[in-house]
Amino acid sequence: MDLSFRHIRYFVAAAEAGSVTGAAALVGVSQSAVTEAIKSIEHQLGVPLLQRHPRGVSLTHEGHHFLRHAHAMIEALTAAGRTLSAAGRALTGRLGVGVSPMVAGYFLADLLARFRRTFPGIEVMPSEDRRSFIEHLLINGELDVAILVVSDLEEKAALAFEVLARSQNRLWLPPNHRFLKRDRISLFDVCQEPLIVLTADDYGDSLTRIFRRAGLMPRVLFQTGSVEAVRSMVATGAGIAIAPDIAYRPWSLEGDRLEVRGIADPLPALDVGVVWRRGLERAAAVDHFLQSCRQGQRPGHRAAD
């Protein structure tokens, strides 16, 4: 039997949240990743752990038993991590970490918290800016490492990276939108509706290239660097949006509902990764930070040395 810690963590999140959607929001991955993880565990165990219903999920009798074991496994691994972290307490130094705006909102806090727990003697100095400027700072040695959208890195010859999470781009819709009744939604269909464009981390430029390659011109109503603004405008029916799964939440700040659907045309994924300068001998703090990132790695990772 091959049960991964990640799968177990997703199952616990679904059991505690009472829904796949809620679990995906808790662990910061797509709903499909949570669903596949639970199916994998159920397949290996040969019993159903969750009962699906319109309002979410609930534990089966077997699910209640497995949840107790899952909590015990997580606690054991956490205890092991605390023991190992004692070795890192003696390390000291400083680590400059760059991050771009959208990535900061969904990845930075968790990564830094994990690193600080293990290496409290290393002073982490985070800095937020545009991806292109962060790349410049890495190359010049003004930053040690960065967490960025690596799908469109400009300086790949000078920078190495590892992908921490791969996020699909999907269509965000208000409730009762006519597209929700369709089996197939294309980029051409999207162009018939007012489009709210997320510009954070050069995402708007990526969308422009997608439409241009398809020979289409979207009806852009509004462009904003705020994910929350996109969420609110879509939820209230001002328009629709294409955005990455890492940013999706089913509710706006005002409490309005959003729906999400796939697009029939192939869309490139958005990769978030840890980036450092090639060629130079890495400082010990950088190596430890990379290892910490790998331990919290999300589905879809790959390396690019």
Short mmCIF file of C-alpha atoms in Angstrom, two decimals:
data_model
loop_
_atom_site.label_atom_id
_atom_site.label_comp_id
_atom_site.label_asym_id
_atom_site.label_seq_id
_atom_site.Cartn_x
_atom_site.Cartn_y
_atom_site.Cartn_z
CA MET A 1 0.00 0.00 0.00
CA ASP A 2 1.38 3.41 -1.00
CA LEU A 3 -0.40 6.20 0.90
CA SER A 4 1.31 9.56 0.62
CA PHE A 5 1.30 12.16 3.39
CA ARG A 6 -0.18 14.63 0.90
CA HIS A 7 -3.15 12.35 0.18
CA ILE A 8 -3.78 11.85 3.88
CA ARG A 9 -3.63 15.59 4.50
CA TYR A 10 -6.19 16.22 1.74
CA PHE A 11 -8.52 13.57 3.16
CA VAL A 12 -8.33 15.11 6.65
CA ALA A 13 -9.06 18.54 5.18
CA ALA A 14 -12.14 17.22 3.35
CA ALA A 15 -13.39 15.42 6.46
CA GLU A 16 -12.98 18.50 8.62
CA ALA A 17 -14.32 21.00 6.07
CA GLY A 18 -17.27 18.82 5.09
CA SER A 19 -16.72 19.50 1.40
CA VAL A 20 -14.14 19.06 -1.35
CA THR A 21 -14.38 22.77 -2.13
CA GLY A 22 -13.62 23.71 1.46
CA ALA A 23 -10.74 21.25 1.61
CA ALA A 24 -9.22 22.67 -1.57
CA ALA A 25 -9.35 26.15 -0.05
CA LEU A 26 -7.73 24.93 3.19
CA VAL A 27 -4.77 23.21 1.57
CA GLY A 28 -4.45 25.57 -1.39
CA VAL A 29 -4.89 23.13 -4.29
CA SER A 30 -7.55 22.45 -6.91
CA GLN A 31 -10.73 20.55 -6.08
CA SER A 32 -9.73 17.86 -8.59
CA ALA A 33 -6.47 17.26 -6.68
CA VAL A 34 -8.41 16.67 -3.46
CA THR A 35 -10.93 14.42 -5.22
CA GLU A 36 -8.20 12.31 -6.84
CA ALA A 37 -6.32 11.96 -3.55
CA ILE A 38 -9.42 10.68 -1.75
CA LYS A 39 -10.25 8.29 -4.60
CA SER A 40 -6.68 6.95 -4.45
CA ILE A 41 -6.94 6.24 -0.72
CA GLU A 42 -10.38 4.63 -1.11
CA HIS A 43 -9.11 2.48 -3.98
CA GLN A 44 -6.12 1.26 -1.98
CA LEU A 45 -8.17 0.58 1.14
CA GLY A 46 -11.04 -0.97 -0.80
CA VAL A 47 -13.71 0.89 1.20
CA PRO A 48 -15.53 4.22 0.80
CA LEU A 49 -14.36 6.84 3.31
CA LEU A 50 -16.64 9.71 2.33
CA GLN A 51 -20.25 9.85 1.30
CA ARG A 52 -20.96 12.45 -1.37
CA HIS A 53 -24.14 14.52 -1.26
CA PRO A 54 -25.29 17.87 -2.76
CA ARG A 55 -24.10 19.90 0.23
CA GLY A 56 -20.66 18.35 0.44
CA VAL A 57 -19.28 15.16 1.98
CA SER A 58 -19.66 13.24 5.23
CA LEU A 59 -17.63 10.42 6.76
CA THR A 60 -18.71 6.82 6.37
CA HIS A 61 -18.29 4.37 9.26
CA GLU A 62 -14.94 3.32 7.77
CA GLY A 63 -14.07 6.98 7.21
CA HIS A 64 -14.44 7.75 10.94
CA HIS A 65 -12.02 4.95 11.78
CA PHE A 66 -9.50 6.03 9.15
CA LEU A 67 -9.69 9.68 10.26
CA ARG A 68 -8.44 8.71 13.72
CA HIS A 69 -5.48 6.89 12.18
CA ALA A 70 -4.86 9.81 9.80
CA HIS A 71 -4.67 12.25 12.70
CA ALA A 72 -2.22 9.92 14.48
CA MET A 73 -0.01 9.72 11.37
CA ILE A 74 0.05 13.49 10.97
CA GLU A 75 0.88 13.98 14.64
CA ALA A 76 3.70 11.43 14.40
CA LEU A 77 5.22 13.16 11.38
CA THR A 78 4.88 16.55 13.06
CA ALA A 79 6.66 15.23 16.14
CA ALA A 80 9.44 13.83 13.94
CA GLY A 81 9.80 17.21 12.29
CA ARG A 82 10.11 18.93 15.67
CA THR A 83 12.87 16.51 16.63
CA LEU A 84 14.80 17.11 13.42
CA SER A 85 14.31 20.86 13.67
CA ALA A 86 16.42 20.89 16.81
CA ALA A 87 19.45 20.40 14.56
CA GLY A 88 18.62 23.59 12.74
CA ARG A 89 18.35 25.79 15.79
CA ALA A 90 22.08 26.42 15.90
CA LEU A 91 22.22 27.76 12.31
CA THR A 92 22.31 31.53 11.96
CA GLY A 93 22.45 34.05 9.13
CA ARG A 94 20.19 36.02 6.82
CA LEU A 95 18.15 34.95 3.81
CA GLY A 96 16.74 37.41 1.27
CA VAL A 97 13.52 36.02 -0.24
CA GLY A 98 11.81 37.72 -3.18
CA VAL A 99 8.16 37.19 -4.05
CA SER A 100 5.71 38.54 -6.61
CA PRO A 101 2.33 39.98 -5.52
CA MET A 102 -0.10 37.16 -6.39
CA VAL A 103 2.26 34.46 -5.16
CA ALA A 104 2.71 36.33 -1.88
CA GLY A 105 -0.98 35.96 -1.11
CA TYR A 106 -1.14 32.20 -1.55
CA PHE A 107 2.30 30.73 -0.80
CA LEU A 108 4.63 32.99 1.15
CA ALA A 109 3.21 32.78 4.68
CA ASP A 110 3.09 28.98 4.75
CA LEU A 111 6.60 28.55 3.31
CA LEU A 112 8.16 31.08 5.67
CA ALA A 113 6.37 29.66 8.71
CA ARG A 114 7.65 26.16 7.95
CA PHE A 115 11.22 27.42 7.44
CA ARG A 116 11.23 29.55 10.58
CA ARG A 117 10.02 26.65 12.72
CA THR A 118 13.00 24.58 11.62
CA PHE A 119 15.64 27.32 11.39
CA PRO A 120 14.69 30.05 13.88
CA GLY A 121 18.26 31.38 13.91
CA ILE A 122 18.14 32.37 10.23
CA GLU A 123 16.68 35.84 9.74
CA VAL A 124 14.36 35.82 6.70
CA MET A 125 14.04 39.12 4.82
CA PRO A 126 11.07 38.90 2.40
CA SER A 127 10.69 41.47 -0.38
CA GLU A 128 7.75 41.87 -2.81
CA ASP A 129 8.03 43.32 -6.32
CA ARG A 130 7.28 42.58 -9.97
CA ARG A 131 8.60 39.26 -11.22
CA SER A 132 10.98 40.87 -13.73
CA PHE A 133 12.58 43.03 -11.03
CA ILE A 134 12.86 40.07 -8.63
CA GLU A 135 14.70 38.18 -11.40
CA HIS A 136 17.07 41.14 -11.74
CA LEU A 137 17.76 41.15 -7.99
CA LEU A 138 18.49 37.41 -7.99
CA ILE A 139 20.94 37.70 -10.86
CA ASN A 140 22.72 40.62 -9.16
CA GLY A 141 22.98 38.69 -5.90
CA GLU A 142 20.77 41.15 -4.01
CA LEU A 143 18.32 38.32 -3.20
CA ASP A 144 19.17 34.72 -2.34
CA VAL A 145 16.01 32.99 -3.49
CA ALA A 146 12.49 33.81 -4.68
CA ILE A 147 8.99 32.37 -4.96
CA LEU A 148 7.57 33.31 -8.36
CA VAL A 149 5.32 32.32 -11.23
CA VAL A 150 7.95 30.46 -13.23
CA SER A 151 5.83 29.68 -16.32
CA ASP A 152 7.17 32.81 -18.05
CA LEU A 153 10.57 33.43 -16.47
CA GLU A 154 12.53 35.88 -18.61
CA GLU A 155 16.05 34.94 -17.44
CA LYS A 156 15.98 31.14 -17.67
CA ALA A 157 19.63 31.00 -18.76
CA ALA A 158 20.71 32.68 -15.53
CA LEU A 159 18.18 31.22 -13.11
CA ALA A 160 17.34 27.71 -11.90
CA PHE A 161 13.97 26.77 -10.45
CA GLU A 162 11.81 23.99 -9.07
CA VAL A 163 8.04 23.97 -9.50
CA LEU A 164 6.14 23.79 -6.22
CA ALA A 165 2.60 23.87 -7.60
CA ARG A 166 0.93 23.65 -10.99
CA SER A 167 -2.39 25.45 -11.27
CA GLN A 168 -4.88 25.08 -14.12
CA ASN A 169 -6.53 28.16 -15.60
CA ARG A 170 -10.31 28.01 -15.62
CA LEU A 171 -13.36 30.17 -16.18
CA TRP A 172 -14.94 31.99 -13.23
CA LEU A 173 -18.68 32.60 -13.58
CA PRO A 174 -21.46 34.18 -11.53
CA PRO A 175 -24.30 31.93 -10.35
CA ASN A 176 -27.00 31.18 -12.95
CA HIS A 177 -24.78 32.26 -15.84
CA ARG A 178 -25.88 30.76 -19.16
CA PHE A 179 -22.49 29.07 -19.61
CA LEU A 180 -23.20 26.84 -16.60
CA LYS A 181 -25.73 24.92 -18.70
CA ARG A 182 -23.23 24.19 -21.46
CA ASP A 183 -21.19 21.03 -21.84
CA ARG A 184 -18.49 22.90 -23.74
CA ILE A 185 -17.21 26.46 -23.32
CA SER A 186 -14.59 27.76 -25.76
CA LEU A 187 -12.39 30.83 -25.88
CA PHE A 188 -14.66 32.06 -28.67
CA ASP A 189 -17.60 31.82 -26.26
CA VAL A 190 -15.62 33.75 -23.64
CA CYS A 191 -15.14 36.60 -26.12
CA GLN A 192 -18.90 37.11 -26.30
CA GLU A 193 -19.00 38.18 -22.65
CA PRO A 194 -17.46 41.13 -20.75
CA LEU A 195 -14.13 39.95 -19.33
CA ILE A 196 -12.61 40.92 -15.98
CA VAL A 197 -8.82 40.58 -16.35
CA LEU A 198 -6.46 39.82 -13.47
CA THR A 199 -3.16 41.63 -14.11
CA ALA A 200 -1.18 40.54 -11.03
CA ASP A 201 2.14 38.80 -11.79
CA ASP A 202 1.81 39.66 -15.50
CA TYR A 203 -1.18 37.32 -15.72
CA GLY A 204 -2.98 39.77 -18.02
CA ASP A 205 -0.09 39.57 -20.49
CA SER A 206 -0.34 35.77 -20.46
CA LEU A 207 -4.07 35.97 -21.22
CA THR A 208 -3.42 38.40 -24.07
CA ARG A 209 -1.03 35.88 -25.64
CA ILE A 210 -3.56 33.06 -25.25
CA PHE A 211 -6.28 34.99 -27.06
CA ARG A 212 -3.87 36.29 -29.69
CA ARG A 213 -2.68 32.78 -30.54
CA ALA A 214 -6.32 31.77 -30.98
CA GLY A 215 -6.95 34.77 -33.27
CA LEU A 216 -9.50 36.23 -30.86
CA MET A 217 -10.13 39.60 -29.24
CA PRO A 218 -11.84 39.48 -25.81
CA ARG A 219 -14.26 42.17 -24.61
CA VAL A 220 -12.19 43.47 -21.70
CA LEU A 221 -14.41 45.36 -19.25
CA PHE A 222 -11.96 45.89 -16.40
CA GLN A 223 -8.35 45.12 -15.50
CA THR A 224 -7.13 44.87 -11.92
CA GLY A 225 -4.24 43.51 -9.90
CA SER A 226 -6.60 42.52 -7.08
CA VAL A 227 -7.83 38.94 -7.00
CA GLU A 228 -10.58 40.00 -4.58
CA ALA A 229 -11.80 42.64 -7.04
CA VAL A 230 -12.00 40.01 -9.78
CA ARG A 231 -13.87 37.69 -7.45
CA SER A 232 -16.37 40.36 -6.40
CA MET A 233 -17.06 41.62 -9.92
CA VAL A 234 -17.60 38.13 -11.28
CA ALA A 235 -19.80 37.08 -8.36
CA THR A 236 -22.06 40.13 -8.79
CA GLY A 237 -22.46 39.50 -12.52
CA ALA A 238 -20.35 42.35 -13.93
CA GLY A 239 -18.45 39.91 -16.14
CA ILE A 240 -16.57 36.64 -16.28
CA ALA A 241 -12.88 35.88 -15.78
CA ILE A 242 -10.16 33.38 -16.57
CA ALA A 243 -7.94 32.83 -13.55
CA PRO A 244 -5.70 30.16 -11.95
CA ASP A 245 -7.07 27.60 -9.52
CA ILE A 246 -4.66 28.74 -6.79
CA ALA A 247 -6.67 31.97 -6.54
CA TYR A 248 -10.15 30.42 -6.72
CA ARG A 249 -12.46 30.55 -3.74
CA PRO A 250 -16.22 29.87 -4.08
CA TRP A 251 -17.25 33.08 -2.27
CA SER A 252 -16.43 36.76 -2.63
CA LEU A 253 -15.70 38.98 0.37
CA GLU A 254 -19.30 40.16 0.20
CA GLY A 255 -20.56 36.57 0.45
CA ASP A 256 -21.61 36.20 -3.19
CA ARG A 257 -21.15 32.84 -4.89
CA LEU A 258 -18.77 32.06 -7.77
CA GLU A 259 -18.80 29.02 -10.04
CA VAL A 260 -15.87 27.63 -12.01
CA ARG A 261 -15.78 25.70 -15.28
CA GLY A 262 -13.10 24.35 -17.58
CA ILE A 263 -12.44 25.76 -21.03
CA ALA A 264 -12.45 23.39 -24.01
CA ASP A 265 -9.44 25.03 -25.66
CA PRO A 266 -6.07 23.90 -24.24
CA LEU A 267 -4.69 26.48 -21.83
CA PRO A 268 -1.16 26.47 -20.39
CA ALA A 269 -0.90 25.82 -16.67
CA LEU A 270 0.42 28.40 -14.24
CA ASP A 271 3.49 27.11 -12.40
CA VAL A 272 4.65 28.56 -9.09
CA GLY A 273 8.18 27.70 -8.06
CA VAL A 274 11.25 28.50 -6.01
CA VAL A 275 13.97 30.28 -8.00
CA TRP A 276 17.68 30.89 -7.41
CA ARG A 277 20.72 32.02 -9.39
CA ARG A 278 22.56 29.42 -11.43
CA GLY A 279 26.27 28.79 -11.31
CA LEU A 280 27.24 30.03 -7.88
CA GLU A 281 27.80 27.80 -4.86
CA ARG A 282 24.62 28.12 -2.82
CA ALA A 283 24.75 29.29 0.77
CA ALA A 284 23.65 26.77 3.40
CA ALA A 285 20.56 28.89 4.18
CA VAL A 286 19.45 28.67 0.53
CA ASP A 287 19.84 24.87 0.47
CA HIS A 288 17.83 24.56 3.67
CA PHE A 289 15.13 26.84 2.26
CA LEU A 290 14.90 24.74 -0.92
CA GLN A 291 14.55 21.59 1.17
CA SER A 292 11.84 23.21 3.26
CA CYS A 293 9.95 24.16 0.10
CA ARG A 294 10.21 20.60 -1.21
CA GLN A 295 8.73 19.21 2.00
CA GLY A 296 5.64 21.33 1.49
CA GLN A 297 5.52 20.71 -2.24
CA ARG A 298 2.12 20.60 -3.92
CA PRO A 299 0.94 18.41 -6.81
CA GLY A 300 2.54 18.88 -10.20
CA HIS A 301 6.12 19.62 -9.15
CA ARG A 302 9.13 19.23 -11.35
CA ALA A 303 12.70 20.43 -11.32
CA ALA A 304 14.61 22.54 -13.85
CA ASP A 305 18.30 22.63 -13.04
#
